[in-house]
XYZ file of C-alpha atoms in Angstrom:
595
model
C -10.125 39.041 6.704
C -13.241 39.147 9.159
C -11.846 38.972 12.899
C -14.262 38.606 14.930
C -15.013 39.539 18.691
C -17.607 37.420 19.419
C -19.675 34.388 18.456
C -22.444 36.534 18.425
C -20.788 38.908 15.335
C -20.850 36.048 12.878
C -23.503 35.811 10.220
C -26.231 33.308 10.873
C -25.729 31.484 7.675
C -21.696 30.947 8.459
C -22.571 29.184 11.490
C -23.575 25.447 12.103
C -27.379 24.396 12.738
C -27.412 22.218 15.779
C -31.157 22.135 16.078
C -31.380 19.041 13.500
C -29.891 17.023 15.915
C -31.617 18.452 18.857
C -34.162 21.557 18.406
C -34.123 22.446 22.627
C -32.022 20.903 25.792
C -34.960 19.135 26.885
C -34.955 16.925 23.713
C -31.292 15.894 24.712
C -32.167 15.429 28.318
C -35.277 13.168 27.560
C -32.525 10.845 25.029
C -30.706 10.922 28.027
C -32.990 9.301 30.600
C -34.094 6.570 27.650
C -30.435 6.126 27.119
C -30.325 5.434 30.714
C -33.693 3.143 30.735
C -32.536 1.138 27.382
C -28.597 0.443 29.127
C -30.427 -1.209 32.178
C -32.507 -3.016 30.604
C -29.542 -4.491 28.588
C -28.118 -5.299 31.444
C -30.646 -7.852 31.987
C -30.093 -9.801 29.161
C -26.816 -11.251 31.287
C -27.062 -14.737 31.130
C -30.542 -14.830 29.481
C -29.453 -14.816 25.398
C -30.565 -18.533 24.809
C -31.808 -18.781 21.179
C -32.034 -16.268 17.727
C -34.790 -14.656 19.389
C -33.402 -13.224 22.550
C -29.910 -12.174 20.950
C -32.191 -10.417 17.953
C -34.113 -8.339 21.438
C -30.418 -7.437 22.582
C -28.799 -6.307 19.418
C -31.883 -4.644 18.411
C -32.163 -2.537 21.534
C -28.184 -2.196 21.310
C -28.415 -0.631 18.151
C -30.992 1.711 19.014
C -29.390 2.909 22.051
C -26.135 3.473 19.764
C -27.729 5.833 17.862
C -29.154 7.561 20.238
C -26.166 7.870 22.112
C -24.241 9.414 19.199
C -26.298 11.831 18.618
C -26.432 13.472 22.336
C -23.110 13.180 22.535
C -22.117 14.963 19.201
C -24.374 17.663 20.331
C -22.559 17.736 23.655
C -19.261 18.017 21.935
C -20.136 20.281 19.156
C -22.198 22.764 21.393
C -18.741 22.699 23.123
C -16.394 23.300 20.195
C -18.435 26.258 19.309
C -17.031 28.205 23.179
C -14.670 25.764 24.894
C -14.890 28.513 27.926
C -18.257 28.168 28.463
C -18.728 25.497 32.024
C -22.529 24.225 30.624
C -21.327 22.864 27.977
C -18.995 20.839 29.252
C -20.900 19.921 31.948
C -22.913 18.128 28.837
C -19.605 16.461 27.321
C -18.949 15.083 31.133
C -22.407 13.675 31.681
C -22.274 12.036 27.957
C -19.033 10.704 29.124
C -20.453 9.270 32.086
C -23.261 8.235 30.384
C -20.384 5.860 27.988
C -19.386 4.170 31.102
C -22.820 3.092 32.437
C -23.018 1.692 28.707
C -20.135 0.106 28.759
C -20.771 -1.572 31.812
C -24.085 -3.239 31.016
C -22.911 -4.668 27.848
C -19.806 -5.667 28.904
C -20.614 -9.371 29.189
C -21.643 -9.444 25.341
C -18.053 -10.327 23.731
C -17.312 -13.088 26.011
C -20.620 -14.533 26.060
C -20.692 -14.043 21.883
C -17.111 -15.951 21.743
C -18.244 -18.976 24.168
C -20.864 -19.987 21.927
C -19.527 -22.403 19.396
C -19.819 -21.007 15.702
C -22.503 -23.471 14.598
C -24.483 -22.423 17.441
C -24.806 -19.063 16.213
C -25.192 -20.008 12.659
C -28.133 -21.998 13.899
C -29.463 -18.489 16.079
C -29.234 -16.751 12.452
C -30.979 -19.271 10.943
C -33.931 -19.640 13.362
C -34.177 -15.441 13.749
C -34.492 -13.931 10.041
C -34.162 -10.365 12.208
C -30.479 -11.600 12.989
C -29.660 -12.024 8.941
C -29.242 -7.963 9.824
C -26.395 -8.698 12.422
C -25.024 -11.409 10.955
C -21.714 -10.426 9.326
C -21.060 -8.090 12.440
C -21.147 -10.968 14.209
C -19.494 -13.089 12.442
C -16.367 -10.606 12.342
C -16.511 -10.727 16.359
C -15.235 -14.776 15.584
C -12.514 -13.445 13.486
C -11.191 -12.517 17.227
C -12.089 -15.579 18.811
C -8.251 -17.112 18.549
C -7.524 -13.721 20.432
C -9.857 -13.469 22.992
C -9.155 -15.236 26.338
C -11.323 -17.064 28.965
C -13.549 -14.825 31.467
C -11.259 -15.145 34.468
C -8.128 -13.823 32.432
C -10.482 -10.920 30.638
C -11.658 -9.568 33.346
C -8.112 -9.617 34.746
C -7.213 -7.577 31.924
C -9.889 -5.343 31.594
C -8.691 -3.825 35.287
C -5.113 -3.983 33.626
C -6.623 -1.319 30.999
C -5.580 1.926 33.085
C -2.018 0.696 33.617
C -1.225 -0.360 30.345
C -2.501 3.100 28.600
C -0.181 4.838 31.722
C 3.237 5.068 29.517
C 0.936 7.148 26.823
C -1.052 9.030 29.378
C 2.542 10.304 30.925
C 3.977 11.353 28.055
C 0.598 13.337 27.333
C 0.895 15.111 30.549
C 4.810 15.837 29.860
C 4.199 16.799 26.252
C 0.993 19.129 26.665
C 1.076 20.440 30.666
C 4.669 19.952 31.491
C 6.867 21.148 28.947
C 7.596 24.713 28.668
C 9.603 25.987 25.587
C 11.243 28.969 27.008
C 11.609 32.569 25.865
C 12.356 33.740 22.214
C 12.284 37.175 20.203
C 8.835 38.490 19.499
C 7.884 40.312 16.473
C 8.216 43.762 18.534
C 12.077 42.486 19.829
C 10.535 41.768 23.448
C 10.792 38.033 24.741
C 7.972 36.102 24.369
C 6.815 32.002 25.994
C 7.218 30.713 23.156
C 4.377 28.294 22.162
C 3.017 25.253 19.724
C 0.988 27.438 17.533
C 4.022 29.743 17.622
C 6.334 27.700 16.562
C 4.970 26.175 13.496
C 4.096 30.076 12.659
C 8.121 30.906 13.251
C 9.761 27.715 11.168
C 7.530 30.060 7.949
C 9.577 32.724 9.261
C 11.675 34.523 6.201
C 14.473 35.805 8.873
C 16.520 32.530 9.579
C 18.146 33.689 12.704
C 14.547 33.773 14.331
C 13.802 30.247 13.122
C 17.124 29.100 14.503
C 16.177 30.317 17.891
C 12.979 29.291 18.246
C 14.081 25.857 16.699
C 17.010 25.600 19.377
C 14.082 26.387 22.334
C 11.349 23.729 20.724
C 13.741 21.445 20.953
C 15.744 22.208 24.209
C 12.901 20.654 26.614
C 12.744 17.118 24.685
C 16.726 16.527 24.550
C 16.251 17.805 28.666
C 13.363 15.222 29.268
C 15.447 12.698 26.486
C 15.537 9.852 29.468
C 11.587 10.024 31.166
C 10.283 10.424 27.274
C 12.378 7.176 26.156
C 11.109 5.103 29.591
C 7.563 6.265 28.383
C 8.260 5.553 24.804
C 10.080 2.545 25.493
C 7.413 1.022 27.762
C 4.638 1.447 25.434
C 6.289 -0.667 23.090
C 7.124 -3.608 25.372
C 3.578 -2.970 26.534
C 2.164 -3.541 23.084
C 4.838 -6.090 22.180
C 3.504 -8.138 25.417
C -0.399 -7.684 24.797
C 0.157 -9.197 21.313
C 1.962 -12.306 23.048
C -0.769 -12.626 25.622
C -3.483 -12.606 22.780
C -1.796 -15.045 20.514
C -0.707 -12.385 17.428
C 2.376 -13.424 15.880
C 3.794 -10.109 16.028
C 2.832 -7.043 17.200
C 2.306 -4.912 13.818
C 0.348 -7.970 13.045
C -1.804 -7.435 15.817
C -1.945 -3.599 14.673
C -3.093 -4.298 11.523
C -6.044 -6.809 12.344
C -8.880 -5.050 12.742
C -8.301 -3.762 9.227
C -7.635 -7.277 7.749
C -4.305 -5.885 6.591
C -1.825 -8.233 5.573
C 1.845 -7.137 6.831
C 3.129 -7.158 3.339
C 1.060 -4.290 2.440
C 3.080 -2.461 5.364
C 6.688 -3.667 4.799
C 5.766 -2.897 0.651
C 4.580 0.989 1.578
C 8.245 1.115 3.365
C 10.537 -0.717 1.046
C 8.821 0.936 -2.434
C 9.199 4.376 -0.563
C 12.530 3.755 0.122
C 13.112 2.596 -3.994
C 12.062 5.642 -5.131
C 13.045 8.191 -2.836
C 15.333 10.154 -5.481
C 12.581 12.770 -6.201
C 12.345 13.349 -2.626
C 16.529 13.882 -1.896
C 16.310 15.882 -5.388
C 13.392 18.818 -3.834
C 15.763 19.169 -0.687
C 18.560 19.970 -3.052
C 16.275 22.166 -4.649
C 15.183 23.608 -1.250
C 18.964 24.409 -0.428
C 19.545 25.756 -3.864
C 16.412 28.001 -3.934
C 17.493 30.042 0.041
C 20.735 30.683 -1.658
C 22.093 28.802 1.645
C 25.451 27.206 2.515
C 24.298 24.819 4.747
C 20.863 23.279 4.652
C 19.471 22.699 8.650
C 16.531 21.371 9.948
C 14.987 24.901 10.525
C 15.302 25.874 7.175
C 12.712 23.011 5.646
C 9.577 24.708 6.499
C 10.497 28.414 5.112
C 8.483 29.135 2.113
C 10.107 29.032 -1.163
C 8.433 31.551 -2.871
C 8.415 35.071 -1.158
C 5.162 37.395 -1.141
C 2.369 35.392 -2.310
C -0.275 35.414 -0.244
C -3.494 35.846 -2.352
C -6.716 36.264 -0.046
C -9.636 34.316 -0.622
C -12.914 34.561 0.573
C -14.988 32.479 1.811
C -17.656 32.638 -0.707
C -14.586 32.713 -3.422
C -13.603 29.490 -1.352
C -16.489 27.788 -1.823
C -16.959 28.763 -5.389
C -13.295 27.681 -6.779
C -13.838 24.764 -4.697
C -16.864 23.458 -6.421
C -15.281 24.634 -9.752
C -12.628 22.317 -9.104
C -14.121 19.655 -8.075
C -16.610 19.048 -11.146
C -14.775 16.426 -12.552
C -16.409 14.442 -9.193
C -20.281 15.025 -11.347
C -23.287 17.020 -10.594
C -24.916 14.868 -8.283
C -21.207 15.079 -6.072
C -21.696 19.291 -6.407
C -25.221 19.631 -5.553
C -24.555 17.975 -2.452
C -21.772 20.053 -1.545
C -23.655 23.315 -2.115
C -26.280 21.891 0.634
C -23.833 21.759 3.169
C -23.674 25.302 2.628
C -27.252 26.542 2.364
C -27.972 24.120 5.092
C -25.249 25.461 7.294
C -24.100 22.175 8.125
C -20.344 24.250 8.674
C -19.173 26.542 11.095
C -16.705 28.793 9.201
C -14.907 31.598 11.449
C -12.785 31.361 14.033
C -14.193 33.125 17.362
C -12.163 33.833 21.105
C -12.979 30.146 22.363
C -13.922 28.295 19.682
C -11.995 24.845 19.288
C -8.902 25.483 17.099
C -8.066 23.333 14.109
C -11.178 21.657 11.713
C -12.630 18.927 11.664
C -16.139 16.507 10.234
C -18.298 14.387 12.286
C -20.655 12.513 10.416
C -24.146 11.761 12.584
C -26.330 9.005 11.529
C -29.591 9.753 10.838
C -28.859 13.383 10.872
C -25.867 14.837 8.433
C -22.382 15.556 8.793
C -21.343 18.768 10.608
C -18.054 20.679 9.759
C -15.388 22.811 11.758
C -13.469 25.205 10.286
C -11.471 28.065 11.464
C -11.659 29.909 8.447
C -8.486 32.628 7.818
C -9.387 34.014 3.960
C -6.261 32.157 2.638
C -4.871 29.535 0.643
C -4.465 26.924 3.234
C -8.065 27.729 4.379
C -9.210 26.934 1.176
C -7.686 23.416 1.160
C -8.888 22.639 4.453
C -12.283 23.480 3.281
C -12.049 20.802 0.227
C -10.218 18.686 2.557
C -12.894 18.668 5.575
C -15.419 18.936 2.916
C -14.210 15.204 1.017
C -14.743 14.016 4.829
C -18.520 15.372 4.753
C -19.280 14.172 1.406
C -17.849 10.623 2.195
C -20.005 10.746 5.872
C -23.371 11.942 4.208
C -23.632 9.415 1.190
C -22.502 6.330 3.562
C -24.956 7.191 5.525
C -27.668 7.821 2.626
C -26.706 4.589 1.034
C -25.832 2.109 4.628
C -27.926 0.709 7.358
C -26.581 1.663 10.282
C -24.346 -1.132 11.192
C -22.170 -0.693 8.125
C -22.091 3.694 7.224
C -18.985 4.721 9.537
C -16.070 4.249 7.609
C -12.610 2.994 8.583
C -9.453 5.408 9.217
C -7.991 3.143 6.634
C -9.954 4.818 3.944
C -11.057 8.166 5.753
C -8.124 10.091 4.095
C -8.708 8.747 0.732
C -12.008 11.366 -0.101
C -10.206 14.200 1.185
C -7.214 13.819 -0.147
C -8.916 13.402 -3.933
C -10.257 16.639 -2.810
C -7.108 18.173 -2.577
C -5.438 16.790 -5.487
C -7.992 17.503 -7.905
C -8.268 21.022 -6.330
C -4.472 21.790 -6.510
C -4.647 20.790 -10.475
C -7.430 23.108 -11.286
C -6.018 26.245 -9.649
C -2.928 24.909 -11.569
C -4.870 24.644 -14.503
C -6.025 28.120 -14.301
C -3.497 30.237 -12.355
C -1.320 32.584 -15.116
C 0.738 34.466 -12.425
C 4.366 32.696 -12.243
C 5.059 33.285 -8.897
C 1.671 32.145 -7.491
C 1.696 28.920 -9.608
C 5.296 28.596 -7.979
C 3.479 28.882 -4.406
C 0.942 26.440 -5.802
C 3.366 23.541 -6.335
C 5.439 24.268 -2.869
C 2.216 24.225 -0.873
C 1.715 20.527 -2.607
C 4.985 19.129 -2.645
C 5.584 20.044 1.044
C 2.230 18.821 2.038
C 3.205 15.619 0.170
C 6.596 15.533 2.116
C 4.440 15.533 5.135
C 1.650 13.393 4.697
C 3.315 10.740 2.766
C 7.369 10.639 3.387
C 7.442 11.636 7.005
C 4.376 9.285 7.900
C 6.427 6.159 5.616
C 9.626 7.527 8.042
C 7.483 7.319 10.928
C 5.831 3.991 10.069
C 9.478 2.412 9.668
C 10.298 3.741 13.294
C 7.721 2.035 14.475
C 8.260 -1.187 13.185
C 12.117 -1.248 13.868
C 11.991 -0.346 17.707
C 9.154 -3.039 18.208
C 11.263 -5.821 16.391
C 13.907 -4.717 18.576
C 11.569 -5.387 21.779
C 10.160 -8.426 20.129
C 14.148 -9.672 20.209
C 14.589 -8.916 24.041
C 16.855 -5.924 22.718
C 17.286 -2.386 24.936
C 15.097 0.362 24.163
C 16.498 4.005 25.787
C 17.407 7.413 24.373
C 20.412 6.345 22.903
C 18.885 3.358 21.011
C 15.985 5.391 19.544
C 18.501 8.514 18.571
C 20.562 5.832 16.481
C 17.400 4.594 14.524
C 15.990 8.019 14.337
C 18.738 9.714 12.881
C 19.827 6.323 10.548
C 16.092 6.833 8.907
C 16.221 10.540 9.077
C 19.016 10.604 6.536
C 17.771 8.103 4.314
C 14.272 9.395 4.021
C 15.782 13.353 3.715
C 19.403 12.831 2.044
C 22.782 14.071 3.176
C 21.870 17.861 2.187
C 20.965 18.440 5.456
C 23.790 19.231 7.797
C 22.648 17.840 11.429
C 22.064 19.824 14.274
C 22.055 17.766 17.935
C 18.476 18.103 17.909
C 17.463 16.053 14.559
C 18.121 12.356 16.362
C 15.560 14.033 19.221
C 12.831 13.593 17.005
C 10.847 10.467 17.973
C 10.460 12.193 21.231
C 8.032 14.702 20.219
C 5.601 12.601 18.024
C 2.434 11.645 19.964
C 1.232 8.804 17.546
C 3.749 6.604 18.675
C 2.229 5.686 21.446
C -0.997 4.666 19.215
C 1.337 1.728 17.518
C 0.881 1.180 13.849
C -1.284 3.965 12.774
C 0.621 6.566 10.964
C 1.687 4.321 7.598
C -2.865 4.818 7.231
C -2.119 8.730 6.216
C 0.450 7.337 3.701
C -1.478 4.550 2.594
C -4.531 6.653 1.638
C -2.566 9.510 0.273
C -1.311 7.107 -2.436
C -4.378 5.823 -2.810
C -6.057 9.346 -3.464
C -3.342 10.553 -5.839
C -3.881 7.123 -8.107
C -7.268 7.933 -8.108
C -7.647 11.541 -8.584
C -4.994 11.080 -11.627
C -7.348 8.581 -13.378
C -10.358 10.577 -12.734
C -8.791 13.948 -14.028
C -7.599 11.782 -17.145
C -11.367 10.677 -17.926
C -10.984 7.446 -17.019
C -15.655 6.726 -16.409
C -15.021 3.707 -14.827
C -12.619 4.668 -12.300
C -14.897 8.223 -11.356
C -17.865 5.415 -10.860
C -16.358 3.037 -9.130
C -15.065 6.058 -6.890
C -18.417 7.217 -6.417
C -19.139 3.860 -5.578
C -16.695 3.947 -2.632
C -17.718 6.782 -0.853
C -21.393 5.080 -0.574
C -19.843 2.051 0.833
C -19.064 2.896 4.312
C -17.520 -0.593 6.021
C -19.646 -2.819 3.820
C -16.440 -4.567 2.712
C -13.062 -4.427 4.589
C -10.456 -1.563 3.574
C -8.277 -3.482 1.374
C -11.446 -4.341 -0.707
C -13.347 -1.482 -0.910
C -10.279 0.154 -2.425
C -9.682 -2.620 -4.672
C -12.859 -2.394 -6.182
C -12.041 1.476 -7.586
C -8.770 -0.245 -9.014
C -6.470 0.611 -5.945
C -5.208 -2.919 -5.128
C -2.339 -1.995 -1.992
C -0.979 -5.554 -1.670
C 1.070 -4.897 -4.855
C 3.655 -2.005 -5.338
C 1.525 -0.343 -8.108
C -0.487 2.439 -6.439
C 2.444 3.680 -4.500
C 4.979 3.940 -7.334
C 2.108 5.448 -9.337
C 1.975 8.423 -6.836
C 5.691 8.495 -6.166
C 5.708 9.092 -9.829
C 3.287 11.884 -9.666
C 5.704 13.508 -6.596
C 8.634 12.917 -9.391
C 6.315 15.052 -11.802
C 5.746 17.565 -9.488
C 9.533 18.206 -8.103
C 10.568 18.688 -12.081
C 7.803 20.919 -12.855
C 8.849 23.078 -9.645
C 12.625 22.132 -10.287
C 12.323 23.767 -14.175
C 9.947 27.215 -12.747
């Protein structure tokens, strides 16, 4: 593997090409100053949108100034990722921020002013401005929130409100990423060592279990310390959210988390209950897990430990990119040849560099392409992330080749769908084609576990969610004691009684950041199922599920979630697509159970 001292070391054609976004600074400083000029001028449309043809002038000049704005500040940001260290660049990502506020300011009025009109007012706009035909469904979906949205006087009281309410989240940020120190464990040379995030994860892989036990019993020590100030955060977001959803007339609040996405609760509650009908396969791999480490007792820090010892093939990056497209040809030609642009037009970043942003990532820019970050290692999980990153980029590029502007960026609903299909159909072809036993053992691990992840824990997660806010809905207590009880309760039934429970297992909820972005995490499980039912039908043959899949990714938010996916024959209000994948986990667990 290439390590790799500098930025300056890596080949040209492995790193990104900002300059088709911006092709000098002073492009992105003259965007800024019209950015500037258009957000004033908005401004002055306060009180002076009287008929189709002044609200066509606003929206017009709104759009415009959105896409300009996107673009400077993706360059800002990804100038950024490339040397976090570097002070210019984030001077950039500051001034884009501040930028965002100015914007935010002038067009603040919009919403209320939008919602006081009555509806056939605004039909009556559309039908006198054929410019506003354009706008018209975007605005129509801003009435879907009218029932929601209160008078002036009590908005505006709310809008100053904003900082406190987000304050339960923003404490637990600073406890969980600036506060919280782990403590010393055993490094690899016997010294003690801080032990960190990064470390950790690194450490549960660990073969020697005494190692894992340590640094699980220091991971965990801070959170069961901090157990009371985490649950007071935890437990005021939720009456925070639980509140919010009574002031703006939801009936619940996981109704008012799922209606943005026009999701109807049942297709929540059904994710959890069919889950919890067929979670055999899942109790089944732990016992298999236990079996397999030749271990008396199963615990906590023994479910991360690879199963299968000494594989660790090295792959290239150019190998990488070549198995990937291999395996995903099922996807058609036109699907490939856009893929190999992204690498002759170095729209990726591929190695990992002192500074550069950790992790990977896609950011699709309208009007320009989508750019990719990687932090490629020459390994297995490296080549995943590429397909995975790379289903992102595929689904950004042809939403925006195929959507005005108003309608190409797609929902978190279905972002996970196109890379997971990614995944799925490359795990089958390196199946497929893999003769070595003990490598197409590591194969099947790597997917079940990520499966485990993605899907179970998220469905786990998702339940936690809903169960503490019913509980604040009722008037009930929320503290540490409450959450350990329905922590544990779910831990068990989602992971079986293998497991033999160490203190720190109930101490979960209190290192899991999502909750305090309610009603989110069921979205990974959601479109995990949905990419399994459709990668299965696609790798069967099925023509009019691979079109209608194609389809899909061109869509962007033409249609709402729910309906985009039921047009490629994933239909989520019935149990269907999630017993269908739960099936395929079944498949899986006996295939690994029998090697």
């Amino acid at each position: 593997m290439n390590t790799y001292k500098s930025r300056n070391e890596v080949p040209e054609n492995e790193k990104w090409n900002l300059n088709d976004i911006y092709p000098s600074l002073e492009k992105w400083e003259e965007d800024y100053r019209h950015i500037e000029q258009i957000a004033e001028k908005l401004k002055e449309y306060d009180g002076h949108i009287t008929d189709g043809s002044s609200l066509f002038q606003y929206l017009e000049q709104k759009e415009k100034l959105s896409y300009l704005f996107n673009k400077l500040y993706a360059y800002a940001m990804l100038k950024t990722d490339e040397d976090t260290r570097v002070t210019e660049s984030q001077s950039y990502v500051d001034r884009a921020k501040q930028l965002s506020v100015k914007i935010s300011s002038s067009t603040s009025f919009f919403m209320p002013y939008l919602l006081s009109l009555a509806e056939d007012t605004l039909k009556g706009y559309v039908a006198e401005e054929k410019g506003l035909k354009y706008f018209e469904e975007d605005l129509l979906e801003s009435f879907r929130y009218k029932p929601h949205v209160l008078n002036k006087d009590k908005e505006e009281v709310l809008s100053h409100l904003g900082e406190a309410l987000s304050a339960p989240s923003h404490t637990f940020g600073m406890i969980n990423n600036a506060d919280i120190k782990f403590g010393e464990v055993t490094g690899e040379d016997g010294d003690r060592v801080e032990l960190t995030r990064g470390m950790y994860a690194k450490i549960m892989e660990d073969e020697d279990r005494s190692k894992r036990k340590e640094a699980y019993k220091a991971y965990y020590q801070p959170y069961v310390q901090l157990k009371n100030s985490i649950a007071s955060t935890l437990s005021a977001a939720i009456k925070n959210n639980v509140t919010m959803a009574k002031i703006r007339n939801y009936p619940s609040a996981l109704e008012k988390g799922l209606f943005g996405d026009k999701v109807p609760k049942e297709v929540y509650e059904n994710l959890i209950e069919t889950t919890k009908n067929n979670i055999g396969p899942m109790h089944q791999y732990i016992r298999i897990r236990k079996d397999k480490l030749g271990l008396e007792e199963l615990r906590q820090y023994d479910m991360n430990v690879p199963l299968v010892k000494g594989v660790k093939p090295v792959i290239t990056y150019e190998e990488a990119y070549e198995t990937m497209c291999k395996a995903l040809s099922p996807l058609g030609e036109d699907y490939i040849s856009t893929l190999k642009e992204f690498k002759t037009l170095r729209y990726i970043d591929v190695r990992e560099t002192p500074g550069k942003r950790s992790g990977a990532y896609n950011l699709g820019i309208y009007g320009v392409h989508p750019y990719i970050l990687l932090n490629h290692r020459d390994d297995l999980d490296s080549l995943f992330t590429l397909a995975h990153e790379c289903g992102h980029g595929v689904h950004s590029k042809l939403s925006s080749q195929h959507q005005p502007q108003i309608t190409a960026r797609y929902s978190i609903f279905v972002a996970e769908v196109a890379s997971t299909v990614n995944e799925v159909l490359l795990i089958n072809y390196l199946l497929n084609n893999e003769k070595d036993e003990e490598v197409r053992k590591h194969l099947l691990n790597h997917f079940i576990d990520q499966f485990k992840g993605t899907f179970f824990t998220q469905v786990m997660f998702a339940e936690f969610e809903m169960r503490t806010h019913e509980m604040a809905e009722k008037g009930q207590p929320l503290n540490a004691d409450v959450f350990n009880q329905i922590y544990e309760r779910l831990f068990r039934e989602y992971n079986g009684n293998e497991i033999i429970f160490d203190e720190e297992v109930k101490y979960g909820w209190s290192r899991i950041p999502h909750f305090y972005r309610p009603f989110y995490v069921y979205k990974y499980a959601t479109g995990f199922a949905s990419a399994i039912h459709l990668a299965t039908k696609i790798l069967e043959g099925d023509k009019e599920t691979l079109n209608s899949y194609l389809e899909f990714l061109k869509s962007g938010s033409s249609d709402y979630p729910l309906e985009l996916l039921k047009k490629t024959g994933v239909d989520l209000t019935t149990p269907y697509p999630i017993e269908n994948s739960l099936k395929e986990f079944r498949e899986l667990v006996e295939e690994f159970g029998e090697l």
